[in-house]
CSV table of C-alpha atoms and ligand atoms in Angstrom, one decimal:
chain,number,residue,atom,x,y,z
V,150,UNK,CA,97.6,89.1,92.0
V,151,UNK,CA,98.0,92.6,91.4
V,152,UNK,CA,97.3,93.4,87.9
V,153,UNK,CA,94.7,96.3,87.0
V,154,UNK,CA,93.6,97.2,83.6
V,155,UNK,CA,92.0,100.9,82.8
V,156,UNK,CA,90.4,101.0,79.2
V,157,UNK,CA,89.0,104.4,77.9
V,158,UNK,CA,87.7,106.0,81.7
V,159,UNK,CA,86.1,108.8,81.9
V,160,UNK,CA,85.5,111.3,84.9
V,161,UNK,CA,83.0,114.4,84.8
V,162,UNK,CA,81.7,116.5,86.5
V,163,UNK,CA,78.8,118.0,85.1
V,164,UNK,CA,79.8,119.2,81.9
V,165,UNK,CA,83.6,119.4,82.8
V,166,UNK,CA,85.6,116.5,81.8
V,167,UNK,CA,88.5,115.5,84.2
V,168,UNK,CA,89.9,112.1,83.0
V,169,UNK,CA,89.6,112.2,79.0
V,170,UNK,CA,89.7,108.1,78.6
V,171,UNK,CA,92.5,106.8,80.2
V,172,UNK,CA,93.6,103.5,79.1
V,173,UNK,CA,96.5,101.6,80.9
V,174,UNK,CA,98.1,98.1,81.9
V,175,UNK,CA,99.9,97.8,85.0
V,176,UNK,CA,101.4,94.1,85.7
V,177,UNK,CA,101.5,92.2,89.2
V,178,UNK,CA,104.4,93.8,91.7
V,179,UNK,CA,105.1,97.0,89.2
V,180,UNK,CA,105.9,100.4,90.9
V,181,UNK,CA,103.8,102.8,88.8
V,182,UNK,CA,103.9,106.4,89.5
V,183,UNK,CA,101.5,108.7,88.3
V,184,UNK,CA,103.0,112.2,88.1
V,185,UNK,CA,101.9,115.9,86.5
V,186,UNK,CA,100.9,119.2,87.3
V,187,UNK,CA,98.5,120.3,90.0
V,188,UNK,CA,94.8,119.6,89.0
V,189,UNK,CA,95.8,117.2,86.2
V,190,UNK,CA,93.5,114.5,87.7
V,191,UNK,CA,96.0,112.4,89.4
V,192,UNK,CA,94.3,112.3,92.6
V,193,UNK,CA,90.5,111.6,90.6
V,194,UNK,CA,91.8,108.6,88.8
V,195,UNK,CA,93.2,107.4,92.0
V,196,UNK,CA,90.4,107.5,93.6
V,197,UNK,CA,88.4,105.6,90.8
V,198,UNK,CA,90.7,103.1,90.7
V,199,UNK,CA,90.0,102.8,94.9
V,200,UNK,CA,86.3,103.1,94.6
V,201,UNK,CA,85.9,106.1,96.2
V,202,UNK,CA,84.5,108.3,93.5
V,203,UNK,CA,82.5,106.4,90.8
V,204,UNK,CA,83.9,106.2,86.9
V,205,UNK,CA,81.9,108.0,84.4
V,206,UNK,CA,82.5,106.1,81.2
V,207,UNK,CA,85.4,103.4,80.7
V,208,UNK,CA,86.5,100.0,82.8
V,209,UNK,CA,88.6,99.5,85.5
V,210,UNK,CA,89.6,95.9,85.8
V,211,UNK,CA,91.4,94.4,88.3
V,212,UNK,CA,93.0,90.9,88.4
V,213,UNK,CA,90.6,90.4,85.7
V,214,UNK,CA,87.6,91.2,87.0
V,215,UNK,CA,85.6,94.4,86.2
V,216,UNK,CA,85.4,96.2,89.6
V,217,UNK,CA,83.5,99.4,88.1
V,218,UNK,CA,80.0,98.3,91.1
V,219,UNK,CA,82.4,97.0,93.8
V,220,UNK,CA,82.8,98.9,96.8
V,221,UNK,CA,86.4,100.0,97.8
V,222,UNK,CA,86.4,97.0,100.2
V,223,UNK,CA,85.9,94.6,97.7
V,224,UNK,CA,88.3,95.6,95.4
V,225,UNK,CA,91.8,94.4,97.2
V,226,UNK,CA,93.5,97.9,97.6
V,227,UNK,CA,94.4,99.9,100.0
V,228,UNK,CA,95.2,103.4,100.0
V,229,UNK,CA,97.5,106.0,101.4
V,230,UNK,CA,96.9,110.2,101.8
V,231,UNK,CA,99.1,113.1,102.0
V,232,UNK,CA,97.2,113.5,105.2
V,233,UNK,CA,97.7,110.5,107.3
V,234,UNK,CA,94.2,110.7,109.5
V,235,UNK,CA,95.3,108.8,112.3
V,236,UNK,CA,93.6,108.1,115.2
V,237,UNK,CA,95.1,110.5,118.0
V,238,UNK,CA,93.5,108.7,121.4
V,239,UNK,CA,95.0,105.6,119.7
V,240,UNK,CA,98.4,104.1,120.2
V,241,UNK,CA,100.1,103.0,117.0
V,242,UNK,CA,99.6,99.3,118.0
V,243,UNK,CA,95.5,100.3,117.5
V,244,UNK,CA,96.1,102.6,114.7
V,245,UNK,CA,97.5,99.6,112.7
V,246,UNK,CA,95.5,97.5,113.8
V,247,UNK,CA,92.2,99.1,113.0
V,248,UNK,CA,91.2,97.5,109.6
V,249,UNK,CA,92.2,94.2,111.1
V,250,UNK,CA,89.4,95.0,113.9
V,251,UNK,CA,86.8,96.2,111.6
V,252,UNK,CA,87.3,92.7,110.3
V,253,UNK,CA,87.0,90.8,113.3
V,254,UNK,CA,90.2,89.0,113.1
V,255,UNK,CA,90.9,87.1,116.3
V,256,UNK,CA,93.2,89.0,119.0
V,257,UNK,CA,96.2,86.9,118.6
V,258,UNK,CA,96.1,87.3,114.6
V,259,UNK,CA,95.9,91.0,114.7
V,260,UNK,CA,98.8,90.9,117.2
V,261,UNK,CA,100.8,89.0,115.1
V,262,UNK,CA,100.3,90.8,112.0
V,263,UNK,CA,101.0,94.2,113.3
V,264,UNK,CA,103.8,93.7,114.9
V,265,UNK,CA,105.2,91.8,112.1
V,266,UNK,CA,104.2,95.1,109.4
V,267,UNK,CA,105.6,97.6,112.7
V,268,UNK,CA,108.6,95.1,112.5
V,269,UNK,CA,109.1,96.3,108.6
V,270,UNK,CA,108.6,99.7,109.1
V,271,UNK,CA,110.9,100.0,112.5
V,272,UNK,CA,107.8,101.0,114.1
V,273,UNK,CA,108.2,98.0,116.8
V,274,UNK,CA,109.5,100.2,119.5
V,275,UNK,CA,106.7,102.7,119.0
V,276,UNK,CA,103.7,100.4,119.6
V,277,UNK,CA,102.6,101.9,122.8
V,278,UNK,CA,102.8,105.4,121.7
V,279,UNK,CA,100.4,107.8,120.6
V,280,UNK,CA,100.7,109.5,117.5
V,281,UNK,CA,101.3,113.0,118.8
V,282,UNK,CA,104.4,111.5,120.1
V,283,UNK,CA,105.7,110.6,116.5
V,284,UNK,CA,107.2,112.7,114.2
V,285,UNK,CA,106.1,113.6,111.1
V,286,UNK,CA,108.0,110.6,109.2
V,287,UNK,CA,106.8,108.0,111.9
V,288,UNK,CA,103.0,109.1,111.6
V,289,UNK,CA,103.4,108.4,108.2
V,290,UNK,CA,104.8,104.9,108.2
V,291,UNK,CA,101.9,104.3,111.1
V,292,UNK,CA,99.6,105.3,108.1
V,293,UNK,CA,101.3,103.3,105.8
V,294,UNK,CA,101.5,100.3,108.0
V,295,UNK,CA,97.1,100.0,108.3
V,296,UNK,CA,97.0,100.2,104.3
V,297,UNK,CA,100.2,96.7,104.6
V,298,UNK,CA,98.4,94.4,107.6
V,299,UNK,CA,95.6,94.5,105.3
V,300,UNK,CA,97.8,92.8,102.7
V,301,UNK,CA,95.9,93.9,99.6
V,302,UNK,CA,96.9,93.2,96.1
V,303,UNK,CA,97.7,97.1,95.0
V,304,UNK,CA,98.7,99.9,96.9
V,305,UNK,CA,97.8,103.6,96.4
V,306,UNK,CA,99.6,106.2,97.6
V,307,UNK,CA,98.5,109.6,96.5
V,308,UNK,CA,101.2,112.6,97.3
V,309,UNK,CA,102.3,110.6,100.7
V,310,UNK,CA,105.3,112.4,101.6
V,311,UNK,CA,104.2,115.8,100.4
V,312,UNK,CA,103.6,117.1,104.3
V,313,UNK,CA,107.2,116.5,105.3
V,314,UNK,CA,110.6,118.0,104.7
V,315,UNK,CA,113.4,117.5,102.1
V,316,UNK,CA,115.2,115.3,104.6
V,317,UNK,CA,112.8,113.1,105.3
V,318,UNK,CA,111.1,112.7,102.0
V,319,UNK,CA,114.3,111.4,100.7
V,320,UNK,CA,114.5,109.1,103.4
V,321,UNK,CA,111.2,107.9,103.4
V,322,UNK,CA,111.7,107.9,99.5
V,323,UNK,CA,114.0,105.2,100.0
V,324,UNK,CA,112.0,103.3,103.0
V,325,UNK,CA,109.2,103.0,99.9
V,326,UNK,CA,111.6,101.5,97.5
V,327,UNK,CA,112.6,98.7,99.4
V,328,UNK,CA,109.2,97.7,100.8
V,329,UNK,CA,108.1,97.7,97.4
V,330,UNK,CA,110.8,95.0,96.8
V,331,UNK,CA,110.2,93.5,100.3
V,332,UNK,CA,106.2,93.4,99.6
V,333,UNK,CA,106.0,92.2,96.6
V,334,UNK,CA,103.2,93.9,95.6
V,335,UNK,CA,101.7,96.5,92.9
V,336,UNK,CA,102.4,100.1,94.1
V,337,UNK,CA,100.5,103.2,92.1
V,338,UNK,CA,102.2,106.3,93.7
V,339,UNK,CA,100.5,109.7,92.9
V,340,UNK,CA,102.7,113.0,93.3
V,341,UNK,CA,103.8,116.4,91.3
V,342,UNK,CA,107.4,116.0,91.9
V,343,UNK,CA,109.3,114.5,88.8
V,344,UNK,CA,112.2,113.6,91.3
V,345,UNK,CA,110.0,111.3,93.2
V,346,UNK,CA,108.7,109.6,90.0
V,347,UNK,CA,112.6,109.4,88.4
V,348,UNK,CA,113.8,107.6,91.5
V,349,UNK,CA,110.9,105.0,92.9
V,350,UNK,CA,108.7,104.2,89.4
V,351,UNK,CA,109.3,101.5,87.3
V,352,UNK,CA,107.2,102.9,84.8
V,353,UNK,CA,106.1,106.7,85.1
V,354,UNK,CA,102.6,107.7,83.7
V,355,UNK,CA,102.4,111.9,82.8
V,356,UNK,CA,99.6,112.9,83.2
V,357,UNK,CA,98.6,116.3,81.7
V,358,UNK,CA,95.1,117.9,82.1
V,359,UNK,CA,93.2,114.3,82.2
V,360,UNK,CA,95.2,112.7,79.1
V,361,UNK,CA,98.4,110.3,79.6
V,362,UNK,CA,101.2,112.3,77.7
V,363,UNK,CA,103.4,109.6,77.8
V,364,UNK,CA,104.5,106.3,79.5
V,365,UNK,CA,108.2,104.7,80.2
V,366,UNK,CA,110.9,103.7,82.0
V,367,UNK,CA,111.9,106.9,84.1
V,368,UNK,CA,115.0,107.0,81.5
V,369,UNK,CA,113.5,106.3,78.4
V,370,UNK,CA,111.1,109.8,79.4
V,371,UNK,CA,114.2,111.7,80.1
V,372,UNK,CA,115.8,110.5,76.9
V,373,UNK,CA,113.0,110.4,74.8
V,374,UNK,CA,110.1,112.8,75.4
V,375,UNK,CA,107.6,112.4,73.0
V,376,UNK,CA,106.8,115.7,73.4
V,377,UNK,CA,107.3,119.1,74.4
V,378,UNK,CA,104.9,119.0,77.7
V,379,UNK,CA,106.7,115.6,79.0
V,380,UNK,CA,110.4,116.8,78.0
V,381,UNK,CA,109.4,120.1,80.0
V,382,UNK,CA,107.9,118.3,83.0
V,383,UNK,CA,110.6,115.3,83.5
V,384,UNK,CA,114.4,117.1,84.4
V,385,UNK,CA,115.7,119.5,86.9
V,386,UNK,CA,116.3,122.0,85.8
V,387,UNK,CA,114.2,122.2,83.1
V,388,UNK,CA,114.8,122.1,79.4
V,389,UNK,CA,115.7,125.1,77.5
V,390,UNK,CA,113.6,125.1,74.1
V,391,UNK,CA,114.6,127.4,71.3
V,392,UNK,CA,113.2,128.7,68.3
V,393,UNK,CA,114.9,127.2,64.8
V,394,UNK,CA,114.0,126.8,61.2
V,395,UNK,CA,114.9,123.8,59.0
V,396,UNK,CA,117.1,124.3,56.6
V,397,UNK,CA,117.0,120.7,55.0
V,398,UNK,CA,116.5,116.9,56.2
V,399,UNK,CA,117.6,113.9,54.9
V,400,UNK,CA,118.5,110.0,56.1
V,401,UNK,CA,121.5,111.7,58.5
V,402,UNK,CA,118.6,113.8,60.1
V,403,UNK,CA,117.8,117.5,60.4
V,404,UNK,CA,119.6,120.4,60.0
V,405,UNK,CA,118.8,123.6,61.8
V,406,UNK,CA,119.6,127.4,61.4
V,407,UNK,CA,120.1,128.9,64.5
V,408,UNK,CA,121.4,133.0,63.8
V,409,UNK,CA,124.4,131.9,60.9
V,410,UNK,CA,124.7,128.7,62.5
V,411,UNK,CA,123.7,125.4,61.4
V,412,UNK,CA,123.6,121.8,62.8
V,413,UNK,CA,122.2,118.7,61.9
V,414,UNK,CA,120.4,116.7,64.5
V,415,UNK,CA,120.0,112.8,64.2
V,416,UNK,CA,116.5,113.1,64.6
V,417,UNK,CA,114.0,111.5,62.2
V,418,UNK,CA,112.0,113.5,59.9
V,419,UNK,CA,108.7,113.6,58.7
V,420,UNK,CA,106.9,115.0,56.5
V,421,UNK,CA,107.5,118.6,54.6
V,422,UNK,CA,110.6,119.6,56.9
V,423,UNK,CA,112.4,122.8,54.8
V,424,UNK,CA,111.5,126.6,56.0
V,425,UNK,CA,109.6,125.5,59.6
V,426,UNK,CA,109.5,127.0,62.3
V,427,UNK,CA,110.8,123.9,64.7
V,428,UNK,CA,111.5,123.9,68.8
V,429,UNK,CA,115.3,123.0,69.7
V,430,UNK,CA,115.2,121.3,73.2
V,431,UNK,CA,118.5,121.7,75.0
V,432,UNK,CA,118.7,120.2,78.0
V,433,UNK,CA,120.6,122.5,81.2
V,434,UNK,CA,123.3,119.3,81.7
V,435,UNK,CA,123.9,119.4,78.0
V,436,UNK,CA,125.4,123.1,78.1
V,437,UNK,CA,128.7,123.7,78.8
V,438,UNK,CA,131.7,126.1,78.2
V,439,UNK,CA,133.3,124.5,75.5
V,440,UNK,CA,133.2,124.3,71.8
V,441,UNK,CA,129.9,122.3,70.5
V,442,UNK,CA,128.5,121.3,67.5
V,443,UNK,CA,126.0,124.7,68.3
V,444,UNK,CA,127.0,127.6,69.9
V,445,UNK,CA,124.4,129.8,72.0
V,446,UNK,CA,125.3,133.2,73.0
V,447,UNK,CA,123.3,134.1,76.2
V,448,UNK,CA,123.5,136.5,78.8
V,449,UNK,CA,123.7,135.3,82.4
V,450,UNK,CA,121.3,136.6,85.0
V,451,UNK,CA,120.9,134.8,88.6
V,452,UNK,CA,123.7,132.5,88.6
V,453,UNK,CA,123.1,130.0,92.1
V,454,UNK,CA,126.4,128.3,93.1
V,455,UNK,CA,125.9,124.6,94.4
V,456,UNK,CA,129.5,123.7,95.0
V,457,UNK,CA,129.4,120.3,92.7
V,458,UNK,CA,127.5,122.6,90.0
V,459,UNK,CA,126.6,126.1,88.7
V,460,UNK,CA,123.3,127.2,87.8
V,461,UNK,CA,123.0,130.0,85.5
V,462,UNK,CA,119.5,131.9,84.5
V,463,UNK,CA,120.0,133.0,81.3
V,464,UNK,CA,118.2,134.9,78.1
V,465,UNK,CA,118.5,134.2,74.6
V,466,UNK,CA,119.1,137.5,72.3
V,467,UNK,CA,115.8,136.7,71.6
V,468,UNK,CA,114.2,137.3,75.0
V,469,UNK,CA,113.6,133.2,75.9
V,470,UNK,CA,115.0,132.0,79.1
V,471,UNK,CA,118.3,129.4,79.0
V,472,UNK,CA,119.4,128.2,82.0
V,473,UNK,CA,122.8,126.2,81.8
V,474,UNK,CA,124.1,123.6,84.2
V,475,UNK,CA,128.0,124.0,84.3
V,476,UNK,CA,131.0,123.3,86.9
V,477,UNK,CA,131.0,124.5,90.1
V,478,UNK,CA,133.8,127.0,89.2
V,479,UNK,CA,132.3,127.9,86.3
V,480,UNK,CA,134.2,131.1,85.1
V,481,UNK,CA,131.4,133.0,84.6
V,482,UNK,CA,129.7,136.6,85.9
V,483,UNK,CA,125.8,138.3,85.8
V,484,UNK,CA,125.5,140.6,82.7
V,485,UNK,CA,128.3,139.7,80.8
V,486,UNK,CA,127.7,137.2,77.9
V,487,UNK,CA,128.4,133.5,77.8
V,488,UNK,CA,129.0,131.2,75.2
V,489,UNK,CA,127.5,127.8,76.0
V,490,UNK,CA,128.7,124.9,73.3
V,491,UNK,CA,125.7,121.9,73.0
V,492,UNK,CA,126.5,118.5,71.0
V,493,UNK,CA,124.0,118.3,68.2
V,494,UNK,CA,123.3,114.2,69.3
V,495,UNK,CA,121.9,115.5,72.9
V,496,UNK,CA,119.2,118.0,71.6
V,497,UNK,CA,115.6,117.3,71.0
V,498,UNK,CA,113.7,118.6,68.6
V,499,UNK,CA,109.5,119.6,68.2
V,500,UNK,CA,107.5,120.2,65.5
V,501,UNK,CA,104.8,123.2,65.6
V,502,UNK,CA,102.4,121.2,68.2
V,503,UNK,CA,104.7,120.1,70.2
V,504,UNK,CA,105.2,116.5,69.1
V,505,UNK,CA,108.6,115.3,69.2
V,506,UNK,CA,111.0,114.3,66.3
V,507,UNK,CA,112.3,110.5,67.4
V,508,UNK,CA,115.7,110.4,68.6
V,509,UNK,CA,117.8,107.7,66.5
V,510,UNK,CA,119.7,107.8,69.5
V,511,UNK,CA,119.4,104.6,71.8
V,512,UNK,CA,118.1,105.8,75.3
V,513,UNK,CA,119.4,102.4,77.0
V,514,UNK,CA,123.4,102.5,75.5
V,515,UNK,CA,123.0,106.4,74.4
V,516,UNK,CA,124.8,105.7,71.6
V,517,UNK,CA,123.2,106.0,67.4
V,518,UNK,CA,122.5,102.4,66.6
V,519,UNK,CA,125.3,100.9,64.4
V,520,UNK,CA,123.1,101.7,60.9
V,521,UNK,CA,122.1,105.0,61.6
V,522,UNK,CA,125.7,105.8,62.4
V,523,UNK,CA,126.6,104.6,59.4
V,524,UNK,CA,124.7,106.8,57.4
K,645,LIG,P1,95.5,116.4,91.0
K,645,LIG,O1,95.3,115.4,92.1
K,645,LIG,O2,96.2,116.0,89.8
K,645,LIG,O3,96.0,117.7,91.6
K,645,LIG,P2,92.6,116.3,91.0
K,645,LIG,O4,92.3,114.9,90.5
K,645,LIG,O5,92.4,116.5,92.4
K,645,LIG,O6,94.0,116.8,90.5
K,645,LIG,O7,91.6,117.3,90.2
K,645,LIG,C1,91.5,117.3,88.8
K,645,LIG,C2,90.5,118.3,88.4
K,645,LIG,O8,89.2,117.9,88.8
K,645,LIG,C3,90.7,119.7,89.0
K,645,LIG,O9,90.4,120.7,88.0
K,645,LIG,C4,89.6,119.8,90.1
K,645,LIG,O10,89.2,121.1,90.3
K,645,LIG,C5,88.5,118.9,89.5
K,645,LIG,N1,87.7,118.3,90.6
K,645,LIG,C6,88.1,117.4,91.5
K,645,LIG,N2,87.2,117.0,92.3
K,645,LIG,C7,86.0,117.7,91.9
K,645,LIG,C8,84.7,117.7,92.4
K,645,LIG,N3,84.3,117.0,93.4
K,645,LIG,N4,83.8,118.5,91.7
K,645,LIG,C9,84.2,119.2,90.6
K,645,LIG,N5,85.5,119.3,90.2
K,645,LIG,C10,86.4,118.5,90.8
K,646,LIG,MG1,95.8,115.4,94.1
């Protein structure tokens, strides 16, 4: 049990439309993650999916079963918060085992559950302490352990980590992961960071004001954006997008004029393709200091030294930022050009709103398939 089912909802508010008819399947024991900008409506389709705001137009159907007039109790799911609204007079023993009271369980019942979920969460050392006595990452696996003794069928977590530090969220990044395979159960796991979504979903949803923009395998959105907003949103750093006009397209794919240079991208196209204006996507990791298949003459500005990498903020003669990911030694100074070589089978490439060209490559092997490379 576990599966939920959203067809065509709807959130307003007054006249202001939030969620612009979402429709999605997730399936039993998936980690989902729901990621995109600040005020997207992440955090109001969560709370539909709870219970906790009502659903303007659309279905939400869990397990089957159209939950749309069931209360959030009723529904199976339990939720987590950014803020993790414990109970400070409490001891973490109570804290967890609050809903388990509410419900009138019997006292040796709610003993053993909790300190089977404090087991899980290497809370069972803590169980007579007070939550002022935690830090941060303990408060929030107290949280996190009421929403488990509850055992329900699909777990929400919207932006749970956001209140700690680097460390810790990567720790506690990890601690999520494996009670997702320890549990069993559905996760949907709300946040703005793309790095959270690459490395805990098994499916990422972008969201982008109230529309899905795209859904996939965290490497099938990195390789194949469907368009420009997504293949902004998912990669650190970002990728670079430069202006280009067709020159021609045909079965090997489309060639671009960038300055006097050309280069033919296995892309597929579509419709009218010669004399557009078209968006080159070039992603940071796909720049380097050697010869490629295109060329890009930029002029470095803040260039941040990692160690294992270089970072260098760049401009295009035409005024658009570049940045280019290169070796940590990268040979390269502020203000005085660079020449950063790109193969043409690891750019992208938009049309005029934004839509992406598909990629012949093969996002699982990264290789052309064996027909297109024969053409
Ligand atoms: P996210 O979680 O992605 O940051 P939210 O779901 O909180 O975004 O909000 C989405 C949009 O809905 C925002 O523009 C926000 O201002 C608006 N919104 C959220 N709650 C309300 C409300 N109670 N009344 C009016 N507008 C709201
Ligand atoms: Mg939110």
């Amino acid at each position: 049990m576990g599966k939920l089912f959203l067809n065509k909802v709807v959130k307003s508010y007054g006249h202001f439309e939030v969620i612009k008819g979402v429709s999605l399947e997730i399936q039993e024991g998936e980690f989902v993650v729901f990621v995109g900008p600040s005020g997207c409506g992440k955090s109001t389709l969560l709370r539909m999916i709870a219970g906790l705001d009502d659903t303007t137009g659309g279905d939400i159907v869990i397990d089957d079963v159209r939950v749309n007039d069931k209360p959030p109790v009723e529904r199976g799911i339990a939720m987590v918060f950014q803020s993790y609204a414990l109970y400070p007079h409490m001891t973490v023993f109570e804290n967890i085992a609050f809903p388990l009271r509410v419900e009138k369980l019997p006292e040796a019942t709610i003993r053993e559950k909790v300190e089977a979920v404090a087991k899980i969460l290497q809370l069972d050392q803590r169980l007579e302490q007070r939550p002022g006595m935690l830090s941060g990452g303990q408060r929030q696996r107290v949280a996190i352990g009421r929403a488990i003794v509850r055992e329900p069928n699909i777990f929400l977590f919207d932006e749970p980590l956001s209140n700690l530090d680097a460390a810790l969220r990567a720790d506690m990044r990890i601690e999520l992961v494996k009670l997702h395979s320890d549990l069993k159960a559905t996760m949907i796991y709300v946040t703005h960071d793309q790095i959270e979504a690459m490395t805990m979903a098994d499916r990422i949803v972008v969201l982008n004001a109230g529309h899905i923009a795209q859904v996939g395998a965290p490497l099938e959105l990195y390789h194949k954006p469907q368009n420009l907003f997504v293949a902004g949103f998912i990669g650190n750093p970002k990728m670079n997008f430069v202006p280009v006009r067709c020159v021609s397209a045909g079965p090997e794919g489309v060639t671009v004029a960038y300055g006097d240079q050309q280069v033919t991208l296995p892309v597929v196209p579509h419709g009218e393709m010669v004399g557009r204006t078209l968006t080159l996507g070039i992603r940071p990791e796909h720049t380097s200091l050697s010869d490629g298949d295109l060329n890009i003459t930029v002029m470095p500005g803040v260039i941040e030294r990692l160690g294992i990498n270089t970072v260098a903020y760049a401009t295009l003669p035409t005024g658009e930022a570049y940045c280019a990911l290169l070796p940590g030694s990268a040979p390269i100074v502020t203000d005085e050009p660079m020449t950063t070589g790109v193969m043409a089978a690891d750019c992208h490439l938009f049309d005029e709103s934004g839509l992406a060209f598909e990629r012949k490559i093969d996002w699982r092997t990264q290789r052309l398939p064996a027909s297109a490379a024969a053409e």
